[in-house]
Amino acid sequence: MDNPTDDPLTTAQEWAKNGRKVAIATVIETWGSAPRPVGSHLVIDADGNFEGSVSGGCVEGAVIAAASDVIEDGTSKLLEFGVADETAWAVGLSCGGRISVHVEKLPSLEQLNALRQARQAVVVITEMESGHTRIVTHHDEVDGLLGEAVTAAFRSGKSGSVMIEDTRYFINTYLPAPRLVVIGAVHISQVLVQMAKLAGFDVSIIDPRTAFATAERFAQTDLVADWPEDVLQNRPLDSHTALVALTHDPKIDDFPLAEALRKSCFYVGALGSRKTHAARLERLKQQGLAETDLAKIHGPIGLNIGAVSPAEIAVAILAEMIDALRSGSLSKRNS
C-alpha cells in the first residue's frame, strides 16, 4: 500500500520544482529474497544526490551512475544485475540472484502525485522497449490483454511485468494506504488505534463527546471532537477505508454507518448485540438503504473468537478488517 506524503516520487517532484534535473529508478524484477520489492523507487539528481532504494545497497552505485546518462540524454535504460552469493549475504539475503532496474525521466509526476494524494488508485504502464509511460486510474479503459493485466494489478495491489504479443510492459501499482475511521473514543478504541497503526493503517477517531475525545486518552492520534456528519463532509470516506462504529449511540453511529455503505468502504462494522444490530438495521432501512447494502455491516463486530475484554474485542475487529482488506478486490469495492 502507498503513502504519497513521504516517498521518492514526492521527493522527485519537489526537486524538479526547485530546478534540479531528476531521474527515477524502479525495480522491475528481482530475486525471491530481495530487500526491496518490485516497484520500489530510487530518485537521483544530476549531482548524484539520491533518496529511496532499489536493492538495499548492493547495486545503488551503478544505478546512480547510469542515472547521470539518463538525465543527460533523456533516454531510459534497463539495467540487469547478477548478484553473487557473497554480495547477497552482505545485504542480508540468503542467496544470490538477479535484479532488473529501469531508469527514466518519469513524466507527469505532478499528475501522478496529485492522484495519489487524492487517494485515487493508479497504475503507471511503461512499454519497456520504447520507454513510453501511461498513467491509468481505476476508471480508465484499457483494451485487450493489457487491460486484463491492469485489472489484475488493481485487484492485487502488486506491481510486475507482463509480455503481450512480444511487447514487454511494466505495470507499477499505487494504491492508497488503508485507512481506519473509528466512531467513538471508547476503551476499545484506545487499544484498536494502537494495533491498527502497527498494522499499517492511517487512523482517525471521531466523537462529539468531549469528555471521551481527549488528547490524554488518544495521544499522537488524529482525533476530532465533532459530529460525524460535519467531519465527513470535509474528510470523505472511500473504498480504501474501514469504518468502525463503537458508541452504541444511534445519534452518533447511524450517519457514518450509512455513509460508509454509500461510499463502498471495504469494511463496515458496528458494536452491539444481535438485538441492538437488528434495531440498527431497521433504522438504516428507513433511510433508504437496500438490504444488500445493510448485509455488508459486520454486526456484532469482529471475528467470533469469544472476545470479552476491550483488548480482545480490538483483536477480533482488526482481524476481521484485515480479512476484508486482503480478500476483497478493488473492482468489488468500486462496483
C-alpha positions as YAML, in Angstrom:
chain: A
units: angstrom
residues:
- id: 1
  name: MET
  ca: [0.00, 0.00, 0.00]
- id: 2
  name: ASP
  ca: [1.26, 3.53, -0.99]
- id: 3
  name: ASN
  ca: [1.94, 6.57, 1.17]
- id: 4
  name: PRO
  ca: [2.13, 9.66, -1.02]
- id: 5
  name: THR
  ca: [3.21, 12.03, 1.74]
- id: 6
  name: ASP
  ca: [6.79, 10.83, 2.18]
- id: 7
  name: ASP
  ca: [8.33, 8.83, -0.66]
- id: 8
  name: PRO
  ca: [10.79, 9.15, -3.55]
- id: 9
  name: LEU
  ca: [8.18, 10.28, -6.08]
- id: 10
  name: THR
  ca: [7.20, 13.20, -3.87]
- id: 11
  name: THR
  ca: [10.89, 14.00, -3.42]
- id: 12
  name: ALA
  ca: [11.43, 13.87, -7.20]
- id: 13
  name: GLN
  ca: [8.62, 16.35, -7.79]
- id: 14
  name: GLU
  ca: [10.00, 18.75, -5.19]
- id: 15
  name: TRP
  ca: [13.50, 18.51, -6.66]
- id: 16
  name: ALA
  ca: [12.17, 19.18, -10.15]
- id: 17
  name: LYS
  ca: [10.22, 22.21, -8.90]
- id: 18
  name: ASN
  ca: [13.48, 23.55, -7.48]
- id: 19
  name: GLY
  ca: [15.18, 23.26, -10.88]
- id: 20
  name: ARG
  ca: [17.08, 20.06, -10.25]
- id: 21
  name: LYS
  ca: [17.30, 17.53, -13.09]
- id: 22
  name: VAL
  ca: [15.99, 14.19, -11.92]
- id: 23
  name: ALA
  ca: [15.91, 10.53, -12.94]
- id: 24
  name: ILE
  ca: [13.86, 7.80, -11.30]
- id: 25
  name: ALA
  ca: [14.98, 4.18, -10.99]
- id: 26
  name: THR
  ca: [12.38, 1.46, -10.44]
- id: 27
  name: VAL
  ca: [12.80, -2.20, -9.54]
- id: 28
  name: ILE
  ca: [11.28, -4.21, -12.42]
- id: 29
  name: GLU
  ca: [12.27, -7.75, -11.44]
- id: 30
  name: THR
  ca: [14.22, -9.21, -8.57]
- id: 31
  name: TRP
  ca: [15.28, -12.36, -6.74]
- id: 32
  name: GLY
  ca: [12.95, -14.02, -4.26]
- id: 33
  name: SER
  ca: [14.50, -12.75, -1.04]
- id: 34
  name: ALA
  ca: [15.23, -9.19, -2.17]
- id: 35
  name: PRO
  ca: [15.32, -6.40, 0.43]
- id: 36
  name: ARG
  ca: [13.30, -4.09, -1.84]
- id: 37
  name: PRO
  ca: [10.10, -5.24, -3.59]
- id: 38
  name: VAL
  ca: [9.23, -4.83, -7.25]
- id: 39
  name: GLY
  ca: [8.02, -1.27, -7.81]
- id: 40
  name: SER
  ca: [10.45, 0.33, -5.34]
- id: 41
  name: HIS
  ca: [11.97, 3.65, -6.39]
- id: 42
  name: LEU
  ca: [15.30, 5.44, -6.18]
- id: 43
  name: VAL
  ca: [15.33, 9.10, -7.24]
- id: 44
  name: ILE
  ca: [18.64, 10.65, -8.35]
- id: 45
  name: ASP
  ca: [19.59, 14.20, -9.35]
- id: 46
  name: ALA
  ca: [22.33, 15.41, -11.68]
- id: 47
  name: ASP
  ca: [24.74, 15.88, -8.78]
- id: 48
  name: GLY
  ca: [24.37, 12.29, -7.62]
- id: 49
  name: ASN
  ca: [22.13, 13.03, -4.65]
- id: 50
  name: PHE
  ca: [19.55, 10.31, -4.11]
- id: 51
  name: GLU
  ca: [16.59, 9.22, -2.00]
- id: 52
  name: GLY
  ca: [14.99, 5.80, -1.74]
- id: 53
  name: SER
  ca: [16.45, 2.40, -2.56]
- id: 54
  name: VAL
  ca: [16.31, -0.34, -5.18]
- id: 55
  name: SER
  ca: [18.47, -3.04, -3.60]
- id: 56
  name: GLY
  ca: [19.45, -2.18, -0.06]
- id: 57
  name: GLY
  ca: [22.88, -1.04, -1.21]
- id: 58
  name: CYS
  ca: [24.42, -3.64, -3.50]
- id: 59
  name: VAL
  ca: [23.63, -2.03, -6.88]
- id: 60
  name: GLU
  ca: [22.80, 1.58, -5.97]
- id: 61
  name: GLY
  ca: [26.20, 2.88, -7.11]
- id: 62
  name: ALA
  ca: [25.80, 1.52, -10.64]
- id: 63
  name: VAL
  ca: [22.21, 2.78, -10.84]
- id: 64
  name: ILE
  ca: [23.24, 6.29, -9.79]
- id: 65
  name: ALA
  ca: [25.96, 6.29, -12.44]
- id: 66
  name: ALA
  ca: [23.50, 5.20, -15.13]
- id: 67
  name: ALA
  ca: [21.04, 7.88, -13.99]
- id: 68
  name: SER
  ca: [23.56, 10.55, -14.94]
- id: 69
  name: ASP
  ca: [23.38, 9.43, -18.59]
- id: 70
  name: VAL
  ca: [19.58, 9.29, -18.49]
- id: 71
  name: ILE
  ca: [19.42, 12.84, -17.14]
- id: 72
  name: GLU
  ca: [21.84, 13.99, -19.83]
- id: 73
  name: ASP
  ca: [20.23, 12.46, -22.95]
- id: 74
  name: GLY
  ca: [16.69, 11.63, -21.77]
- id: 75
  name: THR
  ca: [16.89, 8.01, -22.96]
- id: 76
  name: SER
  ca: [15.68, 5.43, -20.48]
- id: 77
  name: LYS
  ca: [17.88, 2.45, -19.54]
- id: 78
  name: LEU
  ca: [17.12, -1.07, -18.40]
- id: 79
  name: LEU
  ca: [19.86, -2.37, -16.12]
- id: 80
  name: GLU
  ca: [20.37, -6.06, -15.35]
- id: 81
  name: PHE
  ca: [22.46, -7.10, -12.37]
- id: 82
  name: GLY
  ca: [23.62, -10.55, -11.36]
- id: 83
  name: VAL
  ca: [24.13, -10.67, -7.61]
- id: 84
  name: ALA
  ca: [26.66, -13.20, -6.38]
- id: 85
  name: ASP
  ca: [26.07, -15.21, -3.23]
- id: 86
  name: GLU
  ca: [28.69, -13.32, -1.23]
- id: 87
  name: THR
  ca: [27.23, -9.96, -2.27]
- id: 88
  name: ALA
  ca: [23.75, -11.15, -1.40]
- id: 89
  name: TRP
  ca: [24.85, -12.12, 2.10]
- id: 90
  name: ALA
  ca: [26.39, -8.68, 2.54]
- id: 91
  name: VAL
  ca: [22.99, -7.03, 2.09]
- id: 92
  name: GLY
  ca: [21.07, -9.52, 4.18]
- id: 93
  name: LEU
  ca: [19.93, -12.04, 1.57]
- id: 94
  name: SER
  ca: [20.07, -15.80, 1.84]
- id: 95
  name: CYS
  ca: [21.30, -16.36, -1.73]
- id: 96
  name: GLY
  ca: [22.27, -14.61, -4.94]
- id: 97
  name: GLY
  ca: [20.11, -13.89, -7.93]
- id: 98
  name: ARG
  ca: [19.23, -11.19, -10.44]
- id: 99
  name: ILE
  ca: [17.69, -7.75, -10.30]
- id: 100
  name: SER
  ca: [16.38, -5.55, -13.12]
- id: 101
  name: VAL
  ca: [16.13, -1.79, -12.69]
- id: 102
  name: HIS
  ca: [14.56, 0.66, -15.13]
- id: 103
  name: VAL
  ca: [15.95, 4.22, -15.06]
- id: 104
  name: GLU
  ca: [13.96, 7.02, -16.69]
- id: 105
  name: LYS
  ca: [12.91, 10.65, -16.56]
- id: 106
  name: LEU
  ca: [9.35, 9.89, -15.50]
- id: 107
  name: PRO
  ca: [6.92, 12.44, -16.98]
- id: 108
  name: SER
  ca: [3.71, 13.70, -15.40]
- id: 109
  name: LEU
  ca: [4.95, 13.45, -11.82]
- id: 110
  name: GLU
  ca: [2.55, 16.20, -10.78]
- id: 111
  name: GLN
  ca: [-0.41, 14.29, -12.21]
- id: 112
  name: LEU
  ca: [0.67, 11.01, -10.62]
- id: 113
  name: ASN
  ca: [1.31, 12.53, -7.21]
- id: 114
  name: ALA
  ca: [-1.92, 14.52, -7.30]
- id: 115
  name: LEU
  ca: [-3.89, 11.34, -7.92]
- id: 116
  name: ARG
  ca: [-2.11, 9.56, -5.11]
- id: 117
  name: GLN
  ca: [-2.59, 12.49, -2.74]
- id: 118
  name: ALA
  ca: [-6.31, 12.38, -3.57]
- id: 119
  name: ARG
  ca: [-6.36, 8.67, -2.58]
- id: 120
  name: GLN
  ca: [-7.00, 7.52, -6.13]
- id: 121
  name: ALA
  ca: [-5.85, 4.05, -7.15]
- id: 122
  name: VAL
  ca: [-3.49, 4.45, -10.10]
- id: 123
  name: VAL
  ca: [-1.03, 2.44, -12.21]
- id: 124
  name: VAL
  ca: [1.80, 3.59, -14.43]
- id: 125
  name: ILE
  ca: [2.23, 1.42, -17.54]
- id: 126
  name: THR
  ca: [5.69, 1.51, -19.11]
- id: 127
  name: GLU
  ca: [6.42, -0.05, -22.50]
- id: 128
  name: MET
  ca: [9.91, -1.28, -21.84]
- id: 129
  name: GLU
  ca: [11.34, -1.09, -25.37]
- id: 130
  name: SER
  ca: [10.27, 2.49, -26.10]
- id: 131
  name: GLY
  ca: [10.17, 3.76, -22.53]
- id: 132
  name: HIS
  ca: [6.73, 5.27, -23.17]
- id: 133
  name: THR
  ca: [4.67, 5.64, -20.00]
- id: 134
  name: ARG
  ca: [0.94, 6.00, -19.40]
- id: 135
  name: ILE
  ca: [-0.92, 6.86, -16.19]
- id: 136
  name: VAL
  ca: [-4.17, 4.94, -15.71]
- id: 137
  name: THR
  ca: [-6.76, 5.25, -12.95]
- id: 138
  name: HIS
  ca: [-9.26, 2.59, -11.99]
- id: 139
  name: HIS
  ca: [-11.92, 4.36, -14.03]
- id: 140
  name: ASP
  ca: [-9.91, 4.48, -17.29]
- id: 141
  name: GLU
  ca: [-10.45, 1.91, -20.02]
- id: 142
  name: VAL
  ca: [-7.51, -0.19, -21.23]
- id: 143
  name: ASP
  ca: [-8.29, -2.65, -24.02]
- id: 144
  name: GLY
  ca: [-7.32, -6.26, -24.55]
- id: 145
  name: LEU
  ca: [-4.84, -8.35, -22.65]
- id: 146
  name: LEU
  ca: [-3.12, -5.26, -21.28]
- id: 147
  name: GLY
  ca: [-6.44, -4.18, -19.82]
- id: 148
  name: GLU
  ca: [-6.78, -7.56, -18.13]
- id: 149
  name: ALA
  ca: [-3.30, -7.18, -16.66]
- id: 150
  name: VAL
  ca: [-4.16, -3.70, -15.37]
- id: 151
  name: THR
  ca: [-7.35, -5.00, -13.77]
- id: 152
  name: ALA
  ca: [-5.34, -7.75, -12.07]
- id: 153
  name: ALA
  ca: [-2.84, -5.17, -10.81]
- id: 154
  name: PHE
  ca: [-5.60, -3.05, -9.28]
- id: 155
  name: ARG
  ca: [-7.12, -6.15, -7.70]
- id: 156
  name: SER
  ca: [-3.89, -7.43, -6.13]
- id: 157
  name: GLY
  ca: [-2.15, -4.14, -5.49]
- id: 158
  name: LYS
  ca: [1.05, -5.67, -6.84]
- id: 159
  name: SER
  ca: [3.46, -4.34, -9.47]
- id: 160
  name: GLY
  ca: [5.01, -6.52, -12.15]
- id: 161
  name: SER
  ca: [5.98, -7.18, -15.76]
- id: 162
  name: VAL
  ca: [3.80, -8.71, -18.47]
- id: 163
  name: MET
  ca: [4.53, -9.86, -22.03]
- id: 164
  name: ILE
  ca: [1.78, -9.13, -24.56]
- id: 165
  name: GLU
  ca: [2.37, -10.00, -28.22]
- id: 166
  name: ASP
  ca: [6.17, -9.85, -27.82]
- id: 167
  name: THR
  ca: [5.94, -6.46, -26.09]
- id: 168
  name: ARG
  ca: [7.06, -6.19, -22.52]
- id: 169
  name: TYR
  ca: [5.21, -3.85, -20.18]
- id: 170
  name: PHE
  ca: [5.86, -2.94, -16.58]
- id: 171
  name: ILE
  ca: [2.82, -2.06, -14.50]
- id: 172
  name: ASN
  ca: [3.62, -0.15, -11.32]
- id: 173
  name: THR
  ca: [0.64, -0.08, -8.98]
- id: 174
  name: TYR
  ca: [-0.08, 2.61, -6.40]
- id: 175
  name: LEU
  ca: [-2.98, 2.01, -4.03]
- id: 176
  name: PRO
  ca: [-3.91, 4.42, -1.23]
- id: 177
  name: ALA
  ca: [-2.82, 3.46, 2.25]
- id: 178
  name: PRO
  ca: [-5.63, 1.65, 4.08]
- id: 179
  name: ARG
  ca: [-7.42, 3.97, 6.48]
- id: 180
  name: LEU
  ca: [-9.44, 3.29, 9.61]
- id: 181
  name: VAL
  ca: [-12.07, 5.74, 10.82]
- id: 182
  name: VAL
  ca: [-13.28, 4.96, 14.34]
- id: 183
  name: ILE
  ca: [-16.55, 6.45, 15.55]
- id: 184
  name: GLY
  ca: [-16.35, 6.65, 19.31]
- id: 185
  name: ALA
  ca: [-13.42, 7.40, 21.61]
- id: 186
  name: VAL
  ca: [-14.14, 4.44, 23.89]
- id: 187
  name: HIS
  ca: [-11.96, 1.88, 25.69]
- id: 188
  name: ILE
  ca: [-11.92, -0.50, 22.72]
- id: 189
  name: SER
  ca: [-10.77, 2.37, 20.52]
- id: 190
  name: GLN
  ca: [-7.76, 3.03, 22.74]
- id: 191
  name: VAL
  ca: [-6.44, -0.46, 22.02]
- id: 192
  name: LEU
  ca: [-7.66, -0.73, 18.42]
- id: 193
  name: VAL
  ca: [-5.96, 2.51, 17.41]
- id: 194
  name: GLN
  ca: [-2.54, 1.32, 18.55]
- id: 195
  name: MET
  ca: [-2.83, -2.08, 16.90]
- id: 196
  name: ALA
  ca: [-4.20, -0.66, 13.65]
- id: 197
  name: LYS
  ca: [-1.27, 1.74, 13.42]
- id: 198
  name: LEU
  ca: [1.16, -1.16, 13.84]
- id: 199
  name: ALA
  ca: [-0.70, -2.99, 11.05]
- id: 200
  name: GLY
  ca: [-0.14, -0.04, 8.68]
- id: 201
  name: PHE
  ca: [-3.48, 1.76, 8.84]
- id: 202
  name: ASP
  ca: [-3.86, 5.53, 8.89]
- id: 203
  name: VAL
  ca: [-6.20, 6.05, 11.84]
- id: 204
  name: SER
  ca: [-8.72, 8.77, 12.74]
- id: 205
  name: ILE
  ca: [-11.19, 8.96, 15.62]
- id: 206
  name: ILE
  ca: [-14.40, 10.98, 15.56]
- id: 207
  name: ASP
  ca: [-16.51, 11.58, 18.67]
- id: 208
  name: PRO
  ca: [-18.55, 14.68, 19.53]
- id: 209
  name: ARG
  ca: [-18.39, 13.83, 23.24]
- id: 210
  name: THR
  ca: [-15.55, 15.97, 24.53]
- id: 211
  name: ALA
  ca: [-15.36, 14.01, 27.78]
- id: 212
  name: PHE
  ca: [-14.30, 10.97, 25.74]
- id: 213
  name: ALA
  ca: [-12.37, 12.62, 22.90]
- id: 214
  name: THR
  ca: [-9.38, 13.91, 24.83]
- id: 215
  name: ALA
  ca: [-5.75, 14.14, 23.79]
- id: 216
  name: GLU
  ca: [-4.72, 12.46, 27.04]
- id: 217
  name: ARG
  ca: [-6.65, 9.30, 26.14]
- id: 218
  name: PHE
  ca: [-5.51, 9.29, 22.50]
- id: 219
  name: ALA
  ca: [-2.01, 10.69, 22.35]
- id: 220
  name: GLN
  ca: [-0.47, 11.06, 18.87]
- id: 221
  name: THR
  ca: [-3.75, 10.12, 17.20]
- id: 222
  name: ASP
  ca: [-5.83, 12.08, 14.70]
- id: 223
  name: LEU
  ca: [-8.76, 12.91, 16.98]
- id: 224
  name: VAL
  ca: [-11.73, 15.09, 16.04]
- id: 225
  name: ALA
  ca: [-14.25, 16.10, 18.72]
- id: 226
  name: ASP
  ca: [-17.17, 16.86, 16.42]
- id: 227
  name: TRP
  ca: [-20.23, 15.22, 14.88]
- id: 228
  name: PRO
  ca: [-19.51, 12.69, 12.11]
- id: 229
  name: GLU
  ca: [-21.96, 14.48, 9.77]
- id: 230
  name: ASP
  ca: [-19.77, 17.58, 9.88]
- id: 231
  name: VAL
  ca: [-16.39, 15.86, 9.83]
- id: 232
  name: LEU
  ca: [-17.10, 13.52, 6.92]
- id: 233
  name: GLN
  ca: [-18.17, 16.38, 4.66]
- id: 234
  name: ASN
  ca: [-14.58, 17.64, 4.61]
- id: 235
  name: ARG
  ca: [-12.90, 14.27, 5.09]
- id: 236
  name: PRO
  ca: [-14.90, 11.90, 2.89]
- id: 237
  name: LEU
  ca: [-14.80, 8.15, 3.17]
- id: 238
  name: ASP
  ca: [-13.68, 5.97, 0.25]
- id: 239
  name: SER
  ca: [-13.30, 2.37, -0.81]
- id: 240
  name: HIS
  ca: [-9.88, 2.10, 0.84]
- id: 241
  name: THR
  ca: [-11.32, 2.99, 4.24]
- id: 242
  name: ALA
  ca: [-12.64, 0.83, 7.07]
- id: 243
  name: LEU
  ca: [-15.28, 2.37, 9.34]
- id: 244
  name: VAL
  ca: [-15.90, 1.08, 12.85]
- id: 245
  name: ALA
  ca: [-18.80, 2.45, 14.93]
- id: 246
  name: LEU
  ca: [-18.37, 1.85, 18.67]
- id: 247
  name: THR
  ca: [-20.50, 4.33, 20.62]
- id: 248
  name: HIS
  ca: [-23.79, 2.37, 20.91]
- id: 249
  name: ASP
  ca: [-25.50, 5.72, 20.32]
- id: 250
  name: PRO
  ca: [-27.66, 5.88, 17.16]
- id: 251
  name: LYS
  ca: [-27.35, 9.68, 17.08]
- id: 252
  name: ILE
  ca: [-23.59, 9.27, 16.61]
- id: 253
  name: ASP
  ca: [-23.23, 5.90, 14.84]
- id: 254
  name: ASP
  ca: [-26.05, 5.77, 12.30]
- id: 255
  name: PHE
  ca: [-24.96, 8.54, 9.93]
- id: 256
  name: PRO
  ca: [-21.35, 7.34, 9.44]
- id: 257
  name: LEU
  ca: [-22.54, 3.75, 9.01]
- id: 258
  name: ALA
  ca: [-24.91, 4.81, 6.23]
- id: 259
  name: GLU
  ca: [-22.23, 7.00, 4.67]
- id: 260
  name: ALA
  ca: [-19.70, 4.14, 4.76]
- id: 261
  name: LEU
  ca: [-22.12, 1.93, 2.82]
- id: 262
  name: ARG
  ca: [-22.79, 4.66, 0.27]
- id: 263
  name: LYS
  ca: [-19.04, 5.23, -0.24]
- id: 264
  name: SER
  ca: [-18.27, 1.48, -0.52]
- id: 265
  name: CYS
  ca: [-15.88, 1.31, 2.42]
- id: 266
  name: PHE
  ca: [-14.10, -2.06, 2.28]
- id: 267
  name: TYR
  ca: [-15.12, -2.80, 5.88]
- id: 268
  name: VAL
  ca: [-18.06, -1.51, 7.92]
- id: 269
  name: GLY
  ca: [-18.53, -2.73, 11.48]
- id: 270
  name: ALA
  ca: [-20.73, -1.77, 14.42]
- id: 271
  name: LEU
  ca: [-20.56, -2.74, 18.08]
- id: 272
  name: GLY
  ca: [-23.63, -4.19, 19.75]
- id: 273
  name: SER
  ca: [-25.65, -7.32, 20.40]
- id: 274
  name: ARG
  ca: [-27.72, -9.08, 17.76]
- id: 275
  name: LYS
  ca: [-30.84, -7.39, 19.14]
- id: 276
  name: THR
  ca: [-29.15, -3.99, 19.00]
- id: 277
  name: HIS
  ca: [-27.95, -4.67, 15.47]
- id: 278
  name: ALA
  ca: [-31.43, -5.71, 14.30]
- id: 279
  name: ALA
  ca: [-32.82, -2.41, 15.55]
- id: 280
  name: ARG
  ca: [-29.94, -0.59, 13.84]
- id: 281
  name: LEU
  ca: [-30.69, -2.25, 10.51]
- id: 282
  name: GLU
  ca: [-34.33, -1.26, 10.76]
- id: 283
  name: ARG
  ca: [-33.39, 2.39, 11.35]
- id: 284
  name: LEU
  ca: [-30.97, 2.39, 8.40]
- id: 285
  name: LYS
  ca: [-33.56, 0.73, 6.20]
- id: 286
  name: GLN
  ca: [-35.83, 3.68, 6.91]
- id: 287
  name: GLN
  ca: [-33.11, 5.90, 5.42]
- id: 288
  name: GLY
  ca: [-33.49, 4.13, 2.09]
- id: 289
  name: LEU
  ca: [-30.57, 1.71, 2.28]
- id: 290
  name: ALA
  ca: [-31.11, -1.59, 0.49]
- id: 291
  name: GLU
  ca: [-30.98, -4.99, 2.18]
- id: 292
  name: THR
  ca: [-27.92, -5.91, 0.10]
- id: 293
  name: ASP
  ca: [-26.06, -2.87, 1.45]
- id: 294
  name: LEU
  ca: [-27.14, -3.43, 5.04]
- id: 295
  name: ALA
  ca: [-25.89, -7.01, 4.84]
- id: 296
  name: LYS
  ca: [-22.35, -5.61, 4.44]
- id: 297
  name: ILE
  ca: [-22.32, -4.30, 8.02]
- id: 298
  name: HIS
  ca: [-20.38, -6.59, 10.34]
- id: 299
  name: GLY
  ca: [-22.55, -6.74, 13.41]
- id: 300
  name: PRO
  ca: [-21.94, -7.94, 16.01]
- id: 301
  name: ILE
  ca: [-18.50, -6.63, 15.11]
- id: 302
  name: GLY
  ca: [-15.30, -8.69, 14.89]
- id: 303
  name: LEU
  ca: [-14.40, -12.31, 14.32]
- id: 304
  name: ASN
  ca: [-16.16, -14.74, 16.64]
- id: 305
  name: ILE
  ca: [-13.22, -15.64, 18.89]
- id: 306
  name: GLY
  ca: [-15.07, -15.34, 22.19]
- id: 307
  name: ALA
  ca: [-13.57, -11.92, 22.88]
- id: 308
  name: VAL
  ca: [-14.53, -10.34, 26.21]
- id: 309
  name: SER
  ca: [-12.09, -7.57, 27.20]
- id: 310
  name: PRO
  ca: [-11.59, -4.35, 25.19]
- id: 311
  name: ALA
  ca: [-8.20, -5.65, 24.02]
- id: 312
  name: GLU
  ca: [-9.65, -8.97, 22.86]
- id: 313
  name: ILE
  ca: [-12.51, -7.22, 21.06]
- id: 314
  name: ALA
  ca: [-9.98, -4.95, 19.36]
- id: 315
  name: VAL
  ca: [-8.05, -8.03, 18.16]
- id: 316
  name: ALA
  ca: [-11.26, -9.52, 16.74]
- id: 317
  name: ILE
  ca: [-12.12, -6.27, 14.94]
- id: 318
  name: LEU
  ca: [-8.67, -5.79, 13.46]
- id: 319
  name: ALA
  ca: [-8.51, -9.40, 12.27]
- id: 320
  name: GLU
  ca: [-11.88, -9.05, 10.54]
- id: 321
  name: MET
  ca: [-10.78, -5.76, 8.94]
- id: 322
  name: ILE
  ca: [-7.58, -7.30, 7.59]
- id: 323
  name: ASP
  ca: [-9.50, -10.28, 6.22]
- id: 324
  name: ALA
  ca: [-11.85, -7.89, 4.40]
- id: 325
  name: LEU
  ca: [-8.93, -5.86, 3.07]
- id: 326
  name: ARG
  ca: [-6.96, -8.83, 1.75]
- id: 327
  name: SER
  ca: [-9.83, -10.94, 0.44]
- id: 328
  name: GLY
  ca: [-11.71, -8.11, -1.26]
- id: 329
  name: SER
  ca: [-10.79, -6.65, -4.64]
- id: 330
  name: LEU
  ca: [-10.66, -3.04, -5.79]
- id: 331
  name: SER
  ca: [-13.15, -3.91, -8.50]
- id: 332
  name: LYS
  ca: [-15.66, -5.12, -5.93]
- id: 333
  name: ARG
  ca: [-15.09, -2.06, -3.78]
- id: 334
  name: ASN
  ca: [-15.82, 0.26, -6.68]
- id: 335
  name: SER
  ca: [-18.80, -1.65, -8.05]
...
